[in-house]
XYZ file of C-alpha atoms in Angstrom:
644
model
C -9.790 7.580 -9.270
C -13.037 6.521 -10.926
C -14.928 9.772 -10.884
C -14.428 9.902 -14.659
C -17.592 9.147 -16.619
C -18.746 9.787 -20.175
C -19.103 13.492 -19.486
C -16.122 15.810 -19.682
C -14.154 15.745 -16.423
C -12.224 18.865 -15.444
C -9.019 18.137 -13.552
C -7.585 20.744 -11.185
C -4.251 21.092 -12.983
C -4.810 21.232 -16.709
C -8.583 21.537 -16.902
C -9.530 23.771 -13.992
C -12.962 25.259 -13.598
C -12.405 28.771 -12.445
C -14.380 31.971 -12.094
C -13.347 35.072 -13.938
C -10.601 33.214 -15.833
C -9.655 36.245 -17.887
C -11.125 39.694 -17.457
C -9.244 41.439 -20.210
C -8.525 40.096 -23.685
C -5.836 41.468 -25.968
C -6.539 40.505 -29.589
C -3.453 40.877 -31.750
C -2.610 39.290 -35.091
C 0.955 39.095 -33.836
C 2.329 39.452 -30.324
C 5.357 41.800 -30.303
C 8.519 41.392 -28.268
C 8.135 42.706 -24.730
C 4.435 41.762 -24.468
C 3.519 40.619 -20.980
C 0.706 38.842 -19.141
C 0.436 39.032 -15.371
C -1.638 37.514 -12.609
C -2.481 40.942 -11.196
C -3.687 42.397 -14.496
C -5.548 39.181 -15.332
C -5.029 39.804 -19.061
C -4.666 37.392 -21.961
C -3.622 37.018 -25.589
C -6.418 35.893 -27.892
C -6.372 34.190 -31.299
C -7.559 36.259 -34.296
C -11.157 34.980 -34.367
C -11.277 34.469 -30.609
C -11.591 30.674 -30.349
C -8.541 30.364 -28.074
C -6.833 32.499 -25.425
C -3.720 32.209 -23.294
C -3.296 33.616 -19.815
C -3.031 32.830 -16.118
C -5.503 30.600 -14.324
C -5.894 29.713 -10.670
C -5.616 26.051 -9.687
C -8.851 25.290 -7.896
C -7.228 23.015 -5.320
C -4.252 25.298 -4.629
C -5.139 28.793 -3.354
C -2.993 31.554 -4.813
C -1.202 29.125 -7.113
C -1.357 29.881 -10.833
C -0.383 28.398 -14.155
C -0.224 29.773 -17.694
C -2.326 27.928 -20.200
C -4.115 27.967 -23.548
C -7.872 27.457 -23.237
C -10.953 27.473 -25.389
C -12.353 30.988 -25.614
C -15.268 30.694 -28.042
C -18.412 32.545 -27.015
C -20.355 29.384 -27.783
C -18.633 27.626 -24.854
C -19.641 28.795 -21.348
C -16.781 29.995 -19.128
C -16.990 26.954 -16.881
C -16.495 24.664 -19.896
C -13.611 26.571 -21.508
C -11.101 23.875 -20.726
C -7.321 24.290 -20.726
C -5.546 22.404 -23.526
C -1.903 23.355 -22.928
C 0.100 24.554 -19.926
C 3.530 26.197 -19.973
C 5.898 23.964 -18.040
C 3.207 21.315 -17.502
C 2.502 21.453 -13.767
C 4.654 24.390 -12.726
C 2.755 26.745 -10.439
C 3.613 30.326 -9.512
C 2.414 32.947 -7.047
C 0.134 35.937 -7.486
C 2.972 38.349 -8.360
C 4.055 36.395 -11.424
C 4.151 37.228 -15.114
C 4.501 35.567 -18.520
C 6.402 37.499 -21.177
C 7.740 37.344 -24.705
C 11.096 38.862 -23.814
C 13.076 41.260 -25.951
C 15.445 38.345 -26.530
C 12.696 36.354 -28.248
C 12.014 33.926 -25.443
C 8.790 33.050 -23.651
C 9.494 33.206 -19.914
C 7.369 32.412 -16.882
C 8.649 34.383 -13.899
C 7.691 34.088 -10.243
C 8.584 37.226 -8.287
C 9.913 35.136 -5.393
C 11.335 32.089 -7.178
C 12.670 33.664 -10.347
C 12.420 32.135 -13.829
C 10.316 28.950 -13.662
C 10.071 28.051 -17.356
C 11.331 29.280 -20.731
C 10.860 28.324 -24.370
C 14.677 28.277 -24.751
C 14.548 30.298 -27.962
C 16.857 33.195 -27.116
C 19.150 32.230 -30.019
C 16.401 31.653 -32.590
C 15.983 35.239 -33.829
C 12.356 35.430 -32.723
C 10.605 38.687 -33.642
C 6.990 37.947 -32.647
C 4.503 35.376 -31.384
C 1.050 34.360 -32.552
C -1.761 32.365 -30.989
C -3.377 30.707 -33.980
C -7.036 29.873 -34.373
C -6.252 26.160 -34.062
C -4.927 26.707 -30.512
C -1.230 26.598 -31.451
C 1.040 29.224 -29.869
C 3.955 29.854 -32.255
C 7.137 31.945 -32.203
C 8.136 33.470 -35.549
C 11.365 34.796 -37.045
C 11.722 37.680 -39.516
C 10.727 35.448 -42.438
C 7.553 34.387 -40.657
C 8.883 30.857 -40.152
C 7.888 28.975 -37.022
C 10.880 28.388 -34.733
C 8.903 27.076 -31.730
C 5.305 25.959 -31.188
C 3.196 24.688 -28.325
C 1.940 21.865 -30.562
C 5.438 20.326 -30.308
C 5.320 20.428 -26.506
C 1.966 18.897 -25.517
C 0.711 18.576 -21.960
C -2.167 16.107 -21.738
C -4.170 17.143 -24.832
C -3.974 16.983 -28.632
C -6.094 19.270 -30.822
C -7.105 18.774 -34.476
C -4.131 19.646 -36.655
C -1.654 18.730 -33.923
C 0.465 15.580 -34.156
C 2.222 13.343 -31.657
C 5.444 12.193 -33.286
C 7.935 9.488 -32.369
C 9.153 9.543 -28.756
C 6.675 12.279 -27.830
C 4.522 11.895 -24.722
C 1.266 13.070 -23.241
C 1.138 12.934 -19.449
C -2.006 12.910 -17.349
C -2.548 15.742 -14.903
C -1.255 15.140 -11.375
C -4.568 15.067 -9.606
C -3.196 12.537 -7.137
C -0.188 10.296 -6.549
C -1.316 7.744 -9.130
C -2.550 9.758 -12.107
C 0.774 11.551 -12.528
C 2.324 8.226 -13.579
C 0.046 7.778 -16.612
C 1.424 8.631 -20.048
C 0.668 8.171 -23.746
C 3.819 7.396 -25.689
C 4.581 7.065 -29.412
C 7.276 4.420 -29.799
C 9.751 3.897 -32.622
C 7.644 1.118 -34.181
C 4.720 3.407 -34.873
C 2.580 2.377 -31.914
C 0.699 4.472 -29.421
C 1.098 3.044 -25.934
C -0.691 3.841 -22.695
C 1.762 3.347 -19.847
C 1.880 3.442 -16.098
C 5.363 4.728 -15.308
C 7.619 2.985 -17.839
C 7.079 -0.528 -16.521
C 3.478 -1.331 -17.406
C 1.844 -1.003 -20.834
C -1.913 -1.548 -20.580
C -3.086 -0.473 -24.066
C -1.528 -0.229 -27.497
C -2.801 0.904 -30.869
C -2.774 -1.299 -33.938
C 0.661 -2.326 -35.140
C 1.411 -0.984 -38.639
C 5.053 -2.139 -38.214
C 6.313 1.088 -39.695
C 8.629 3.807 -38.469
C 8.245 7.568 -38.790
C 4.522 7.559 -38.038
C 2.666 10.306 -36.219
C -0.648 10.314 -34.359
C -3.140 12.961 -35.462
C -6.700 13.897 -34.527
C -8.716 14.996 -37.544
C -11.350 17.722 -37.425
C -14.037 15.172 -38.326
C -13.362 12.972 -35.294
C -10.827 10.321 -36.368
C -7.640 9.381 -34.497
C -5.087 8.181 -37.027
C -1.516 7.007 -37.349
C -0.207 8.566 -40.563
C 3.030 8.213 -42.499
C 5.144 11.062 -43.824
C 2.786 11.498 -46.806
C -0.160 11.747 -44.346
C -1.506 8.411 -45.565
C -3.524 6.751 -42.744
C -2.009 3.466 -41.534
C -4.355 2.923 -38.586
C -7.581 4.660 -37.556
C -10.257 4.717 -34.864
C -13.468 6.703 -35.160
C -15.415 8.787 -32.706
C -19.122 8.021 -32.355
C -19.922 11.282 -34.129
C -17.238 11.253 -36.811
C -18.223 13.216 -39.906
C -20.874 15.083 -37.880
C -20.767 18.877 -37.855
C -18.796 19.518 -34.637
C -17.001 22.801 -34.031
C -14.528 21.677 -31.374
C -12.825 18.369 -30.650
C -9.884 17.207 -28.574
C -8.022 14.066 -27.523
C -6.940 13.920 -23.886
C -5.188 11.546 -21.506
C -7.450 11.767 -18.480
C -6.494 11.571 -14.822
C -7.940 8.054 -14.597
C -5.389 6.796 -17.139
C -7.764 6.422 -20.097
C -7.327 8.157 -23.444
C -10.532 9.773 -24.694
C -11.778 11.763 -27.648
C -14.209 14.565 -26.790
C -16.624 16.611 -28.877
C -18.363 19.839 -27.964
C -22.138 19.451 -28.145
C -23.704 22.825 -28.832
C -27.238 21.755 -27.881
C -26.406 20.386 -24.428
C -23.476 22.806 -24.035
C -21.193 20.075 -22.744
C -18.205 17.992 -23.721
C -19.066 14.403 -24.610
C -16.731 11.415 -24.742
C -17.122 9.856 -28.206
C -14.303 7.294 -27.972
C -11.985 5.849 -25.357
C -8.945 3.625 -25.751
C -9.636 1.201 -22.898
C -13.257 0.162 -23.149
C -13.294 -1.494 -19.728
C -12.020 1.090 -17.250
C -11.115 -1.672 -14.792
C -8.442 -2.779 -17.289
C -6.553 0.497 -16.794
C -3.591 -0.349 -14.610
C -3.872 1.030 -11.054
C -7.156 2.759 -11.861
C -8.163 2.450 -8.202
C -4.739 3.308 -6.868
C -4.258 2.026 -3.346
C -7.937 2.370 -2.508
C -9.441 -0.954 -3.490
C -10.445 -3.094 -6.449
C -12.285 -1.975 -9.559
C -15.806 -3.397 -9.961
C -18.895 -2.553 -11.976
C -21.958 -1.470 -10.030
C -25.583 -2.351 -10.804
C -25.828 0.480 -13.346
C -22.785 -0.802 -15.229
C -20.437 1.984 -14.157
C -16.963 1.213 -12.779
C -16.173 2.121 -9.187
C -13.521 1.384 -6.574
C -14.476 -0.727 -3.594
C -12.451 -1.714 -0.597
C -13.171 -5.311 0.454
C -12.803 -4.207 4.052
C -12.570 -0.645 5.351
C -9.785 0.296 7.702
C -10.960 3.840 8.370
C -13.873 6.024 7.411
C -11.507 8.218 5.410
C -12.291 7.588 1.695
C -8.724 8.560 0.818
C -7.123 6.012 3.121
C -5.261 2.989 1.797
C -7.515 0.001 1.457
C -5.150 -2.814 2.351
C -2.250 -1.398 4.402
C -2.376 -2.792 7.928
C -0.281 -3.256 11.045
C -1.596 -6.329 12.823
C -0.982 -6.447 16.553
C -1.863 -10.111 16.843
C -2.383 -12.950 14.386
C -3.360 -12.712 10.727
C -5.952 -14.523 8.671
C -6.807 -14.731 4.993
C -9.968 -13.348 3.414
C -11.019 -14.967 0.122
C -12.394 -13.018 -2.852
C -13.591 -15.004 -5.839
C -13.583 -13.607 -9.395
C -10.932 -11.100 -8.290
C -7.416 -10.431 -9.563
C -4.881 -8.348 -7.632
C -1.562 -6.899 -8.757
C 1.261 -4.935 -7.188
C 1.665 -1.241 -7.957
C 4.888 -0.224 -6.184
C 6.702 -2.049 -7.719
C 4.445 -3.567 -10.415
C 6.082 -7.002 -10.211
C 4.431 -10.017 -8.601
C 6.363 -13.095 -7.527
C 5.051 -16.252 -9.226
C 5.013 -19.731 -7.766
C 3.393 -22.881 -9.154
C 1.056 -24.499 -6.661
C -2.578 -25.331 -5.909
C -5.373 -23.007 -4.801
C -5.197 -23.975 -1.123
C -1.424 -24.084 -1.052
C -1.389 -20.573 -2.489
C -3.540 -19.360 0.396
C -1.516 -21.271 2.988
C 1.782 -19.993 1.591
C 0.712 -16.364 1.936
C -0.661 -16.890 5.433
C 2.539 -18.370 6.825
C 4.914 -16.115 4.884
C 5.472 -12.948 6.895
C 6.372 -10.981 3.764
C 3.184 -11.852 1.869
C 0.355 -9.317 1.991
C -1.954 -10.883 -0.614
C -2.008 -13.517 -3.339
C -3.988 -14.282 -6.477
C -4.459 -17.819 -7.807
C -5.111 -17.715 -11.553
C -7.445 -20.744 -11.430
C -7.188 -21.159 -15.198
C -5.235 -24.383 -15.402
C -1.790 -22.743 -15.176
C -1.554 -23.290 -11.381
C 0.042 -19.864 -10.878
C 0.041 -18.162 -7.491
C 0.872 -14.456 -7.830
C 2.306 -13.334 -4.502
C 2.300 -9.722 -3.360
C 4.877 -8.576 -0.820
C 3.870 -4.923 -0.594
C 0.863 -3.052 0.826
C 0.708 -1.141 -2.451
C -1.564 -3.252 -4.616
C -4.823 -2.878 -6.486
C -6.973 -5.016 -8.743
C -10.261 -5.643 -10.485
C -13.230 -7.951 -10.075
C -15.897 -9.326 -12.375
C -18.028 -12.449 -12.885
C -16.038 -13.495 -15.953
C -12.760 -13.738 -14.008
C -11.720 -17.223 -12.927
C -9.036 -16.019 -10.514
C -9.348 -16.187 -6.735
C -7.556 -13.739 -4.441
C -6.541 -13.927 -0.798
C -5.886 -10.833 1.291
C -4.113 -11.015 4.626
C -6.040 -9.226 7.350
C -5.689 -8.828 11.085
C -7.424 -11.347 13.279
C -8.026 -8.774 15.961
C -11.228 -6.749 15.502
C -9.684 -3.271 15.607
C -7.552 -2.527 12.535
C -4.896 0.133 12.903
C -5.148 3.387 10.991
C -2.223 3.299 8.543
C -2.160 7.098 8.566
C -1.677 7.413 12.323
C 0.046 10.614 13.415
C 3.781 10.540 13.956
C 3.233 12.181 17.294
C 1.887 8.933 18.661
C 5.241 7.285 18.088
C 7.019 10.101 19.842
C 4.941 9.403 22.927
C 5.636 5.660 22.858
C 7.376 4.190 25.898
C 11.121 3.792 25.615
C 10.799 0.035 25.708
C 9.389 0.138 22.152
C 12.265 2.111 20.668
C 14.071 -0.965 19.370
C 11.074 -2.874 18.010
C 11.067 -3.644 14.293
C 8.191 -2.193 12.260
C 7.390 -5.402 10.397
C 4.732 -4.137 7.937
C 7.076 -1.360 6.921
C 9.944 -3.732 6.303
C 7.724 -6.083 4.339
C 6.548 -3.298 2.074
C 9.929 -1.672 1.691
C 11.713 -4.939 0.995
C 9.266 -6.010 -1.689
C 10.452 -6.900 -5.216
C 10.942 -1.080 -7.070
C 13.480 -2.665 -6.237
C 13.850 -0.684 -2.999
C 15.443 -2.457 -0.007
C 17.448 -5.596 -0.650
C 19.081 -8.462 1.135
C 20.121 -10.618 -1.823
C 23.072 -10.559 -4.184
C 22.751 -8.164 -7.117
C 24.764 -8.314 -10.289
C 26.286 -4.888 -10.775
C 27.666 -4.071 -7.341
C 27.537 -0.766 -5.507
C 27.198 2.791 -6.772
C 30.497 3.526 -5.037
C 32.307 1.059 -7.295
C 30.938 2.802 -10.365
C 31.753 6.314 -9.196
C 35.387 5.575 -8.396
C 36.070 3.743 -11.675
C 36.306 5.854 -14.828
C 35.226 3.062 -17.144
C 32.351 1.823 -15.006
C 31.087 5.357 -14.394
C 30.492 5.818 -18.117
C 27.772 3.176 -17.898
C 25.810 5.394 -15.536
C 24.078 7.642 -18.037
C 22.203 10.706 -16.886
C 18.927 8.821 -17.017
C 20.317 5.984 -14.918
C 21.733 8.408 -12.358
C 18.427 10.206 -12.044
C 16.584 6.907 -11.635
C 19.073 5.779 -8.984
C 18.460 8.969 -7.008
C 14.708 8.593 -7.359
C 14.785 4.936 -6.315
C 16.862 5.686 -3.223
C 14.631 8.633 -2.294
C 11.502 6.493 -2.591
C 13.056 3.793 -0.406
C 13.995 6.220 2.367
C 10.615 7.944 2.054
C 8.917 4.600 2.593
C 10.953 3.944 5.730
C 10.039 7.384 7.083
C 6.333 7.319 6.318
C 5.224 3.761 5.648
C 5.085 2.697 9.293
C 3.076 3.680 12.329
C 6.426 4.366 13.966
C 9.370 6.128 12.400
C 12.227 4.058 10.977
C 15.486 5.568 9.762
C 18.103 4.067 7.499
C 20.948 5.622 9.432
C 23.880 4.513 7.262
C 22.988 5.581 3.727
C 25.994 5.962 1.434
C 27.098 4.951 -2.054
C 28.639 1.737 -0.740
C 25.271 0.346 0.322
C 23.265 1.328 -2.734
C 23.639 -1.551 -5.174
C 22.519 -1.943 -8.772
C 20.728 -4.888 -10.337
C 21.161 -6.065 -13.917
C 18.943 -3.214 -15.146
C 20.869 -0.627 -13.122
C 17.950 -0.125 -10.767
C 18.975 0.954 -7.289
C 18.481 -1.228 -4.250
C 19.313 -0.069 -0.738
C 21.140 -2.456 1.566
C 22.866 -2.499 4.960
C 20.261 -0.296 6.545
C 19.993 0.316 10.267
C 16.475 -1.071 10.545
C 17.004 -2.512 14.004
C 16.045 0.839 15.484
C 12.659 2.486 15.438
C 13.235 5.953 16.790
C 10.787 7.628 19.175
C 12.656 10.897 18.526
C 12.000 10.871 14.793
C 12.925 14.479 14.107
C 16.461 13.912 15.425
C 17.313 11.155 12.970
C 15.133 11.982 9.978
C 17.477 14.793 9.020
C 20.485 12.456 8.897
C 18.808 10.390 6.176
C 17.778 13.548 4.306
C 21.332 14.872 4.460
C 22.710 11.547 3.208
C 20.291 11.593 0.275
C 21.483 15.119 -0.562
C 25.080 13.909 -0.548
C 24.223 11.062 -2.879
C 22.477 13.408 -5.303
C 25.549 15.622 -5.424
C 27.885 12.657 -5.895
C 25.880 11.292 -8.814
C 25.701 14.715 -10.491
C 29.356 15.677 -10.058
C 31.093 12.310 -9.930
C 33.026 13.483 -6.855
C 32.821 11.139 -3.859
C 34.037 13.846 -1.484
C 30.947 15.992 -1.016
C 32.785 18.437 1.202
C 35.032 19.365 -1.698
C 32.264 19.894 -4.215
C 29.313 21.385 -2.367
C 30.281 25.042 -2.240
C 31.631 25.090 -5.780
C 28.554 23.370 -7.151
C 26.337 25.912 -5.427
C 28.428 28.822 -6.734
C 28.266 27.577 -10.318
C 24.537 26.888 -10.004
C 23.678 30.306 -8.550
C 25.629 31.950 -11.384
C 23.664 30.018 -13.996
C 26.412 27.548 -14.928
C 25.301 24.257 -13.338
C 26.563 22.203 -16.279
C 30.141 23.079 -15.284
C 30.000 20.773 -12.275
C 28.420 17.821 -14.101
C 30.542 14.658 -14.233
C 32.164 14.745 -17.689
C 32.094 10.949 -17.773
C 28.327 11.041 -18.348
C 27.721 9.880 -21.899
C 25.010 11.670 -23.867
C 24.755 14.855 -21.832
C 22.145 15.860 -19.263
C 18.659 17.323 -19.215
C 18.916 20.907 -17.967
C 15.561 20.922 -16.158
C 16.312 17.628 -14.429
C 19.764 18.885 -13.475
C 18.139 21.950 -11.955
C 15.792 19.779 -9.893
C 18.631 17.526 -8.737
C 20.842 20.392 -7.604
C 18.087 22.353 -5.877
C 17.021 19.228 -4.033
C 20.597 18.388 -3.015
C 21.234 21.900 -1.711
C 18.034 21.893 0.357
C 18.894 18.465 1.807
C 22.358 19.745 2.790
C 21.212 22.853 4.649
C 23.190 23.289 7.862
C 19.990 24.316 9.642
C 18.221 20.963 9.853
C 14.841 22.653 10.218
C 15.145 23.912 6.641
C 15.607 20.477 5.107
C 12.691 18.956 3.180
C 10.839 15.786 4.035
C 11.634 12.713 1.995
C 8.151 12.864 0.520
C 8.936 16.321 -0.822
C 12.283 15.105 -2.168
C 10.557 12.323 -4.126
C 7.989 14.673 -5.631
C 10.620 17.201 -6.720
C 12.758 14.510 -8.350
C 9.664 13.141 -10.092
C 8.905 16.619 -11.399
C 5.495 16.798 -9.706
C 6.520 19.482 -7.191
C 8.479 22.681 -7.704
C 10.982 23.958 -5.171
C 12.335 27.398 -4.331
C 15.982 28.308 -4.963
C 17.886 27.244 -1.819
C 20.219 29.412 0.274
C 23.918 28.432 0.481
C 24.138 24.949 1.974
C 27.811 24.365 2.717
C 30.750 25.689 4.629
C 33.606 27.104 2.546
C 36.233 24.726 1.230
C 39.775 25.221 0.121
C 40.427 26.885 -3.221
C 42.684 24.087 -4.546
C 39.896 21.559 -4.056
C 37.473 23.792 -5.952
C 39.849 24.322 -8.834
C 40.664 20.635 -9.077
C 36.995 19.750 -9.256
C 36.236 22.405 -11.855
C 39.101 21.184 -14.013
C 38.011 17.550 -13.781
C 34.343 18.330 -14.429
C 34.755 20.705 -17.371
C 34.509 19.527 -20.947
C 37.795 18.189 -22.368
């Protein structure tokens, strides 16, 4: 995570370094309807004076996977430094037979020859007559009067350019270089504050508080990040090191390490230079080291991630996840603070330093603990292998990490095949580290009473179901998928849930899903035989939460028919208040249909399900998943799901 330094870092998704990015440039003052870019032709549309271009680029870490993006194109910037500043559909990737077109209907469309339409500007009803890539890097769609009806500046990826604004409720999201960076976002809240967030739970930086609404964040051409009111009067400002200097190109970007930085192009050195960053101490960026250690500063003053003890030689392995065969012991780290990542909620007890250590050692659920050592007598207990932290001489806190007493730690990424070869006598042994991690807090697996009861109760009651908004339903599905994914992959041996259904998914006071009544007494040596049952059950739950119909057999075929004909909204539960997000609905239905494939070999892994629901992985259109049902059942569902 900490490969970011003061130089300009190119991430593989939005800021790829690629050879022969565009071979053919098409310079037009306006882009007419029907204009097309394709991977095979390797062509592009260029702004009038040539400072920016839009076209396909190859993701350096994904062979034959392409995106469409706007990049710098100035001759003063070498090809390898012509960074991407906007991507159509964020992280959508397409194959080498794809094209990007301004259709005759006035809509920008990204089409994959195998997958179909992957992204559109949704402007088919806006009377668009042409497009234009402006010299400020803004791609706009124009009507007959020359008015802008859509612009890329209103749909940012991870970058803001001079002249572009980030208005209320808008978000920048860091590129998905790995499982952690995709959770970072920059958000403009209703109170006029910029906030750096990890997921939606943790805010680790905020701008000054003008206590005003209707503010926007802008980057000026002379290197100042400002919050301005509707009259463009600055209410809060920060300055780049070179503000007011003669700089041709600037940008503000949320980097993959979770920090927000302002960059300037230095013509002499021909490089991008960081001239300001939001979080001065990189170790204060939440989860900056991910699961790979604690953040420390080396002898040269640069931040880096270090693992207090190495489990494997693999630098990408988890630092702390272990499966102890014998006893455990505690390792002490002074001037170190640890915190949970998944979920980001520590349990707090009031005790002494030594009692904090002893508590964690004897508690089978505890994986690590941090004693604040600042007079508050707080012991922050971690009950998950997913934690990170930071260390420095100014910290008073002391941390304790549980480690195996035996000298040979187990590789947490051991192959599943090893479990398949395990003797039968092990098939009913509990995978304790997995249960500890999965039962922690996000919030995932639960034994205790929760306030709001089961999902089943909500789905069968018309009044209760109205409380499950689209956002809550999506989060429930994602929470359940993450829980099952952890059971499948978080252990050295495979564990299935076995009895997943709406009755045993319960909701806490914040409507976050917790999975209960799981069949964890069995660790299956024949993992492939039971994995698919959990995947199928997750697919059923997705379909239930979308349609509101508890009888999946009655809804599956109809839902697929409406989806394949481009009418997925017709099967959405009409009790959902506030409508649904079309792209999220598409992801939910595609995922459900893949999980419900009759050929079990075609079903996705739970890891893939999580990524699709998160929006970090695209998925092909699925074939028909269900056997035919009776016509009366179909008609009844359609009638109940249609708008009143």
